[in-house]
Amino acid sequence: MTETGTQTDTETLDVPLAPLRPALEAVLMVADQPLDHLVLASAVGYPPGEVADALEGLAAEYAEQDRGFDLRNVAGGWRYYTREELAPVVEKFVLDGQQARLTQAALETLSVVAYRQPVSRARVSAVRGVNVDGVMRTLLTRGLVEERGTDAESGALLYGTTSIFLERLGLTDVDQLPALAPYLPEADALDEIASGGVA
Protein backbone atom coordinates (compact mmCIF):
# COMPACT_ATOMS: atom_id res chain seq x y z
CA MET A 1 0.00 0.00 0.00
CA THR A 2 2.89 2.30 0.85
CA GLU A 3 4.56 1.43 -2.44
CA THR A 4 1.42 2.22 -4.41
CA GLY A 5 0.94 5.49 -2.54
CA THR A 6 4.56 6.46 -3.25
CA GLN A 7 4.17 5.65 -6.93
CA THR A 8 1.00 7.76 -7.13
CA ASP A 9 2.71 10.71 -5.42
CA THR A 10 5.69 10.46 -7.75
CA GLU A 11 3.48 10.30 -10.84
CA THR A 12 1.51 13.34 -9.65
CA LEU A 13 4.58 15.45 -8.90
CA ASP A 14 6.65 14.53 -11.96
CA VAL A 15 6.51 16.99 -14.85
CA PRO A 16 7.61 15.70 -18.26
CA LEU A 17 11.07 17.03 -19.06
CA ALA A 18 10.99 19.12 -22.24
CA PRO A 19 14.01 19.62 -24.51
CA LEU A 20 16.20 22.26 -22.87
CA ARG A 21 16.44 25.02 -25.50
CA PRO A 22 12.74 25.06 -26.46
CA ALA A 23 11.81 25.00 -22.76
CA LEU A 24 14.04 28.01 -22.07
CA GLU A 25 12.57 29.87 -25.05
CA ALA A 26 9.02 29.19 -23.86
CA VAL A 27 9.69 30.47 -20.34
CA LEU A 28 11.64 33.53 -21.52
CA MET A 29 8.84 34.38 -23.96
CA VAL A 30 6.35 34.94 -21.14
CA ALA A 31 8.75 36.47 -18.59
CA ASP A 32 8.05 40.11 -17.71
CA GLN A 33 11.48 40.66 -16.16
CA PRO A 34 15.03 39.31 -16.64
CA LEU A 35 15.52 35.81 -15.16
CA ASP A 36 18.86 34.44 -13.96
CA HIS A 37 20.06 30.98 -14.93
CA LEU A 38 19.21 29.53 -11.49
CA VAL A 39 15.55 30.55 -11.74
CA LEU A 40 15.43 29.22 -15.28
CA ALA A 41 17.09 25.95 -14.22
CA SER A 42 14.42 25.48 -11.58
CA ALA A 43 11.66 26.26 -14.10
CA VAL A 44 12.83 23.83 -16.80
CA GLY A 45 14.25 21.11 -14.54
CA TYR A 46 17.84 21.05 -15.80
CA PRO A 47 21.13 21.59 -13.91
CA PRO A 48 22.19 25.27 -13.68
CA GLY A 49 25.43 24.64 -15.56
CA GLU A 50 23.59 23.15 -18.54
CA VAL A 51 21.09 26.01 -18.49
CA ALA A 52 23.87 28.65 -18.45
CA ASP A 53 25.55 26.98 -21.44
CA ALA A 54 22.25 26.69 -23.32
CA LEU A 55 21.47 30.39 -22.75
CA GLU A 56 24.88 31.40 -24.12
CA GLY A 57 24.27 29.09 -27.09
CA LEU A 58 20.83 30.55 -27.80
CA ALA A 59 22.17 34.11 -27.63
CA ALA A 60 24.95 33.28 -30.09
CA GLU A 61 22.53 31.41 -32.38
CA TYR A 62 20.11 34.35 -32.56
CA ALA A 63 22.94 36.79 -33.34
CA GLU A 64 24.38 34.48 -36.01
CA GLN A 65 20.99 33.98 -37.66
CA ASP A 66 20.35 37.74 -37.72
CA ARG A 67 17.00 37.38 -35.93
CA GLY A 68 14.75 40.34 -35.12
CA PHE A 69 15.48 39.90 -31.43
CA ASP A 70 18.42 39.23 -29.12
CA LEU A 71 18.72 37.20 -25.95
CA ARG A 72 20.75 39.32 -23.53
CA ASN A 73 22.12 38.86 -20.05
CA VAL A 74 21.41 42.24 -18.48
CA ALA A 75 21.57 43.10 -14.77
CA GLY A 76 22.13 39.46 -13.85
CA GLY A 77 19.17 38.10 -15.79
CA TRP A 78 18.28 36.86 -19.28
CA ARG A 79 15.58 38.47 -21.40
CA TYR A 80 14.53 38.94 -25.03
CA TYR A 81 15.09 42.37 -26.56
CA THR A 82 14.30 43.83 -29.97
CA ARG A 83 17.47 44.38 -31.97
CA GLU A 84 18.51 48.04 -31.90
CA GLU A 85 18.56 48.49 -35.68
CA LEU A 86 14.91 47.40 -35.83
CA ALA A 87 13.71 49.95 -33.25
CA PRO A 88 12.22 52.25 -35.96
CA VAL A 89 10.03 49.38 -37.24
CA VAL A 90 8.74 48.62 -33.75
CA GLU A 91 8.16 52.32 -33.03
CA LYS A 92 6.16 52.72 -36.24
CA PHE A 93 4.01 49.70 -35.37
CA VAL A 94 3.32 50.93 -31.83
CA LEU A 95 2.58 54.54 -32.81
CA ASP A 96 0.78 54.02 -36.12
CA GLY A 97 -0.69 50.54 -36.12
CA GLN A 98 -2.10 50.58 -32.61
CA GLN A 99 -3.49 54.10 -32.74
CA ALA A 100 -5.44 53.29 -35.89
CA ARG A 101 -7.56 50.71 -34.07
CA LEU A 102 -9.93 52.48 -31.70
CA THR A 103 -13.01 50.90 -30.17
CA GLN A 104 -16.46 52.35 -30.80
CA ALA A 105 -16.44 53.75 -27.23
CA ALA A 106 -13.08 55.44 -27.86
CA LEU A 107 -14.29 56.95 -31.15
CA GLU A 108 -17.45 58.30 -29.49
CA THR A 109 -15.48 59.77 -26.58
CA LEU A 110 -12.95 61.31 -28.95
CA SER A 111 -15.79 62.90 -30.93
CA VAL A 112 -17.25 64.49 -27.80
CA VAL A 113 -13.84 65.88 -26.83
CA ALA A 114 -13.23 67.17 -30.37
CA TYR A 115 -16.53 69.04 -30.63
CA ARG A 116 -16.81 70.29 -27.04
CA GLN A 117 -13.17 71.05 -26.15
CA PRO A 118 -11.90 72.08 -23.74
CA VAL A 119 -14.10 69.69 -21.78
CA SER A 120 -13.94 67.79 -18.48
CA ARG A 121 -14.25 64.02 -18.11
CA ALA A 122 -17.47 64.53 -16.16
CA ARG A 123 -18.99 66.47 -19.07
CA VAL A 124 -17.89 63.82 -21.59
CA SER A 125 -19.42 61.13 -19.34
CA ALA A 126 -22.66 63.13 -19.13
CA VAL A 127 -22.88 63.45 -22.93
CA ARG A 128 -22.13 59.75 -23.51
CA GLY A 129 -24.17 58.51 -20.56
CA VAL A 130 -21.37 56.21 -19.33
CA ASN A 131 -18.14 56.51 -17.34
CA VAL A 132 -15.29 57.39 -19.71
CA ASP A 133 -12.27 57.22 -17.37
CA GLY A 134 -10.75 54.12 -18.97
CA VAL A 135 -11.37 55.33 -22.51
CA MET A 136 -9.88 58.73 -21.74
CA ARG A 137 -6.73 57.04 -20.40
CA THR A 138 -6.45 55.16 -23.69
CA LEU A 139 -6.85 58.35 -25.73
CA LEU A 140 -4.25 60.13 -23.57
CA THR A 141 -1.81 57.23 -23.93
CA ARG A 142 -2.21 57.22 -27.69
CA GLY A 143 -1.59 60.95 -27.88
CA LEU A 144 -4.97 61.83 -29.37
CA VAL A 145 -6.14 63.84 -26.34
CA GLU A 146 -4.21 66.07 -23.94
CA GLU A 147 -4.81 68.08 -20.77
CA ARG A 148 -5.80 71.71 -21.37
CA GLY A 149 -5.73 73.26 -17.90
CA THR A 150 -8.47 73.27 -15.29
CA ASP A 151 -12.02 74.56 -15.07
CA ALA A 152 -12.10 77.85 -13.13
CA GLU A 153 -15.27 76.94 -11.20
CA SER A 154 -14.97 73.22 -10.50
CA GLY A 155 -11.19 72.76 -10.69
CA ALA A 156 -11.72 69.73 -12.96
CA LEU A 157 -9.09 68.95 -15.57
CA LEU A 158 -10.05 69.96 -19.09
CA TYR A 159 -9.15 68.00 -22.21
CA GLY A 160 -8.74 68.77 -25.89
CA THR A 161 -7.48 67.06 -29.01
CA THR A 162 -3.82 67.06 -30.08
CA SER A 163 -1.87 67.74 -33.25
CA ILE A 164 -1.70 63.96 -33.77
CA PHE A 165 -5.51 63.90 -33.86
CA LEU A 166 -5.53 66.64 -36.51
CA GLU A 167 -2.82 64.87 -38.49
CA ARG A 168 -4.81 61.60 -38.50
CA LEU A 169 -7.86 63.41 -39.87
CA GLY A 170 -5.85 65.47 -42.33
CA LEU A 171 -6.91 68.78 -40.74
CA THR A 172 -4.92 71.86 -39.80
CA ASP A 173 -7.40 73.12 -37.20
CA VAL A 174 -10.44 71.81 -35.28
CA ASP A 175 -12.52 74.50 -37.01
CA GLN A 176 -12.30 72.26 -40.09
CA LEU A 177 -14.28 69.48 -38.39
CA PRO A 178 -17.55 68.87 -40.26
CA ALA A 179 -20.62 70.59 -38.87
CA LEU A 180 -22.85 68.37 -36.74
CA ALA A 181 -26.15 70.10 -37.52
CA PRO A 182 -26.89 68.15 -40.75
CA TYR A 183 -26.61 64.87 -38.80
CA LEU A 184 -28.89 65.85 -35.91
CA PRO A 185 -32.66 65.25 -35.89
CA GLU A 186 -34.98 68.21 -36.38
CA ALA A 187 -36.19 70.09 -33.28
CA ASP A 188 -39.73 68.71 -33.72
CA ALA A 189 -38.42 65.15 -33.74
CA LEU A 190 -36.43 65.83 -30.58
CA ASP A 191 -39.54 67.22 -28.88
CA GLU A 192 -41.50 64.09 -29.82
CA ILE A 193 -38.73 61.82 -28.49
CA ALA A 194 -38.55 63.82 -25.24
CA SER A 195 -42.35 63.63 -24.74
CA GLY A 196 -42.51 59.93 -25.65
CA GLY A 197 -44.48 60.58 -28.83
CA VAL A 198 -44.29 58.36 -31.90
CA ALA A 199 -43.94 59.70 -35.40
Coordinates of C-alpha atoms in Angstrom, one line a residue:
M1 CA 0.0 0.0 0.0
T2 CA 2.9 2.3 0.8
E3 CA 4.6 1.4 -2.4
T4 CA 1.4 2.2 -4.4
G5 CA 0.9 5.5 -2.5
T6 CA 4.6 6.5 -3.2
Q7 CA 4.2 5.7 -6.9
T8 CA 1.0 7.8 -7.1
D9 CA 2.7 10.7 -5.4
T10 CA 5.7 10.5 -7.8
E11 CA 3.5 10.3 -10.8
T12 CA 1.5 13.3 -9.6
L13 CA 4.6 15.4 -8.9
D14 CA 6.7 14.5 -12.0
V15 CA 6.5 17.0 -14.9
P16 CA 7.6 15.7 -18.3
L17 CA 11.1 17.0 -19.1
A18 CA 11.0 19.1 -22.2
P19 CA 14.0 19.6 -24.5
L20 CA 16.2 22.3 -22.9
R21 CA 16.4 25.0 -25.5
P22 CA 12.7 25.1 -26.5
A23 CA 11.8 25.0 -22.8
L24 CA 14.0 28.0 -22.1
E25 CA 12.6 29.9 -25.0
A26 CA 9.0 29.2 -23.9
V27 CA 9.7 30.5 -20.3
L28 CA 11.6 33.5 -21.5
M29 CA 8.8 34.4 -24.0
V30 CA 6.4 34.9 -21.1
A31 CA 8.7 36.5 -18.6
D32 CA 8.0 40.1 -17.7
Q33 CA 11.5 40.7 -16.2
P34 CA 15.0 39.3 -16.6
L35 CA 15.5 35.8 -15.2
D36 CA 18.9 34.4 -14.0
H37 CA 20.1 31.0 -14.9
L38 CA 19.2 29.5 -11.5
V39 CA 15.6 30.6 -11.7
L40 CA 15.4 29.2 -15.3
A41 CA 17.1 26.0 -14.2
S42 CA 14.4 25.5 -11.6
A43 CA 11.7 26.3 -14.1
V44 CA 12.8 23.8 -16.8
G45 CA 14.2 21.1 -14.5
Y46 CA 17.8 21.1 -15.8
P47 CA 21.1 21.6 -13.9
P48 CA 22.2 25.3 -13.7
G49 CA 25.4 24.6 -15.6
E50 CA 23.6 23.1 -18.5
V51 CA 21.1 26.0 -18.5
A52 CA 23.9 28.6 -18.5
D53 CA 25.6 27.0 -21.4
A54 CA 22.3 26.7 -23.3
L55 CA 21.5 30.4 -22.8
E56 CA 24.9 31.4 -24.1
G57 CA 24.3 29.1 -27.1
L58 CA 20.8 30.5 -27.8
A59 CA 22.2 34.1 -27.6
A60 CA 25.0 33.3 -30.1
E61 CA 22.5 31.4 -32.4
Y62 CA 20.1 34.3 -32.6
A63 CA 22.9 36.8 -33.3
E64 CA 24.4 34.5 -36.0
Q65 CA 21.0 34.0 -37.7
D66 CA 20.4 37.7 -37.7
R67 CA 17.0 37.4 -35.9
G68 CA 14.8 40.3 -35.1
F69 CA 15.5 39.9 -31.4
D70 CA 18.4 39.2 -29.1
L71 CA 18.7 37.2 -26.0
R72 CA 20.7 39.3 -23.5
N73 CA 22.1 38.9 -20.0
V74 CA 21.4 42.2 -18.5
A75 CA 21.6 43.1 -14.8
G76 CA 22.1 39.5 -13.8
G77 CA 19.2 38.1 -15.8
W78 CA 18.3 36.9 -19.3
R79 CA 15.6 38.5 -21.4
Y80 CA 14.5 38.9 -25.0
Y81 CA 15.1 42.4 -26.6
T82 CA 14.3 43.8 -30.0
R83 CA 17.5 44.4 -32.0
E84 CA 18.5 48.0 -31.9
E85 CA 18.6 48.5 -35.7
L86 CA 14.9 47.4 -35.8
A87 CA 13.7 50.0 -33.3
P88 CA 12.2 52.3 -36.0
V89 CA 10.0 49.4 -37.2
V90 CA 8.7 48.6 -33.7
E91 CA 8.2 52.3 -33.0
K92 CA 6.2 52.7 -36.2
F93 CA 4.0 49.7 -35.4
V94 CA 3.3 50.9 -31.8
L95 CA 2.6 54.5 -32.8
D96 CA 0.8 54.0 -36.1
G97 CA -0.7 50.5 -36.1
Q98 CA -2.1 50.6 -32.6
Q99 CA -3.5 54.1 -32.7
A100 CA -5.4 53.3 -35.9
R101 CA -7.6 50.7 -34.1
L102 CA -9.9 52.5 -31.7
T103 CA -13.0 50.9 -30.2
Q104 CA -16.5 52.4 -30.8
A105 CA -16.4 53.7 -27.2
A106 CA -13.1 55.4 -27.9
L107 CA -14.3 57.0 -31.1
E108 CA -17.4 58.3 -29.5
T109 CA -15.5 59.8 -26.6
L110 CA -12.9 61.3 -29.0
S111 CA -15.8 62.9 -30.9
V112 CA -17.2 64.5 -27.8
V113 CA -13.8 65.9 -26.8
A114 CA -13.2 67.2 -30.4
Y115 CA -16.5 69.0 -30.6
R116 CA -16.8 70.3 -27.0
Q117 CA -13.2 71.0 -26.2
P118 CA -11.9 72.1 -23.7
V119 CA -14.1 69.7 -21.8
S120 CA -13.9 67.8 -18.5
R121 CA -14.2 64.0 -18.1
A122 CA -17.5 64.5 -16.2
R123 CA -19.0 66.5 -19.1
V124 CA -17.9 63.8 -21.6
S125 CA -19.4 61.1 -19.3
A126 CA -22.7 63.1 -19.1
V127 CA -22.9 63.4 -22.9
R128 CA -22.1 59.7 -23.5
G129 CA -24.2 58.5 -20.6
V130 CA -21.4 56.2 -19.3
N131 CA -18.1 56.5 -17.3
V132 CA -15.3 57.4 -19.7
D133 CA -12.3 57.2 -17.4
G134 CA -10.7 54.1 -19.0
V135 CA -11.4 55.3 -22.5
M136 CA -9.9 58.7 -21.7
R137 CA -6.7 57.0 -20.4
T138 CA -6.5 55.2 -23.7
L139 CA -6.9 58.3 -25.7
L140 CA -4.3 60.1 -23.6
T141 CA -1.8 57.2 -23.9
R142 CA -2.2 57.2 -27.7
G143 CA -1.6 60.9 -27.9
L144 CA -5.0 61.8 -29.4
V145 CA -6.1 63.8 -26.3
E146 CA -4.2 66.1 -23.9
E147 CA -4.8 68.1 -20.8
R148 CA -5.8 71.7 -21.4
G149 CA -5.7 73.3 -17.9
T150 CA -8.5 73.3 -15.3
D151 CA -12.0 74.6 -15.1
A152 CA -12.1 77.9 -13.1
E153 CA -15.3 76.9 -11.2
S154 CA -15.0 73.2 -10.5
G155 CA -11.2 72.8 -10.7
A156 CA -11.7 69.7 -13.0
L157 CA -9.1 68.9 -15.6
L158 CA -10.1 70.0 -19.1
Y159 CA -9.1 68.0 -22.2
G160 CA -8.7 68.8 -25.9
T161 CA -7.5 67.1 -29.0
T162 CA -3.8 67.1 -30.1
S163 CA -1.9 67.7 -33.2
I164 CA -1.7 64.0 -33.8
F165 CA -5.5 63.9 -33.9
L166 CA -5.5 66.6 -36.5
E167 CA -2.8 64.9 -38.5
R168 CA -4.8 61.6 -38.5
L169 CA -7.9 63.4 -39.9
G170 CA -5.8 65.5 -42.3
L171 CA -6.9 68.8 -40.7
T172 CA -4.9 71.9 -39.8
D173 CA -7.4 73.1 -37.2
V174 CA -10.4 71.8 -35.3
D175 CA -12.5 74.5 -37.0
Q176 CA -12.3 72.3 -40.1
L177 CA -14.3 69.5 -38.4
P178 CA -17.6 68.9 -40.3
A179 CA -20.6 70.6 -38.9
L180 CA -22.8 68.4 -36.7
A181 CA -26.1 70.1 -37.5
P182 CA -26.9 68.2 -40.7
Y183 CA -26.6 64.9 -38.8
L184 CA -28.9 65.9 -35.9
P185 CA -32.7 65.3 -35.9
E186 CA -35.0 68.2 -36.4
A187 CA -36.2 70.1 -33.3
D188 CA -39.7 68.7 -33.7
A189 CA -38.4 65.2 -33.7
L190 CA -36.4 65.8 -30.6
D191 CA -39.5 67.2 -28.9
E192 CA -41.5 64.1 -29.8
I193 CA -38.7 61.8 -28.5
A194 CA -38.5 63.8 -25.2
S195 CA -42.3 63.6 -24.7
G196 CA -42.5 59.9 -25.6
G197 CA -44.5 60.6 -28.8
V198 CA -44.3 58.4 -31.9
A199 CA -43.9 59.7 -35.4

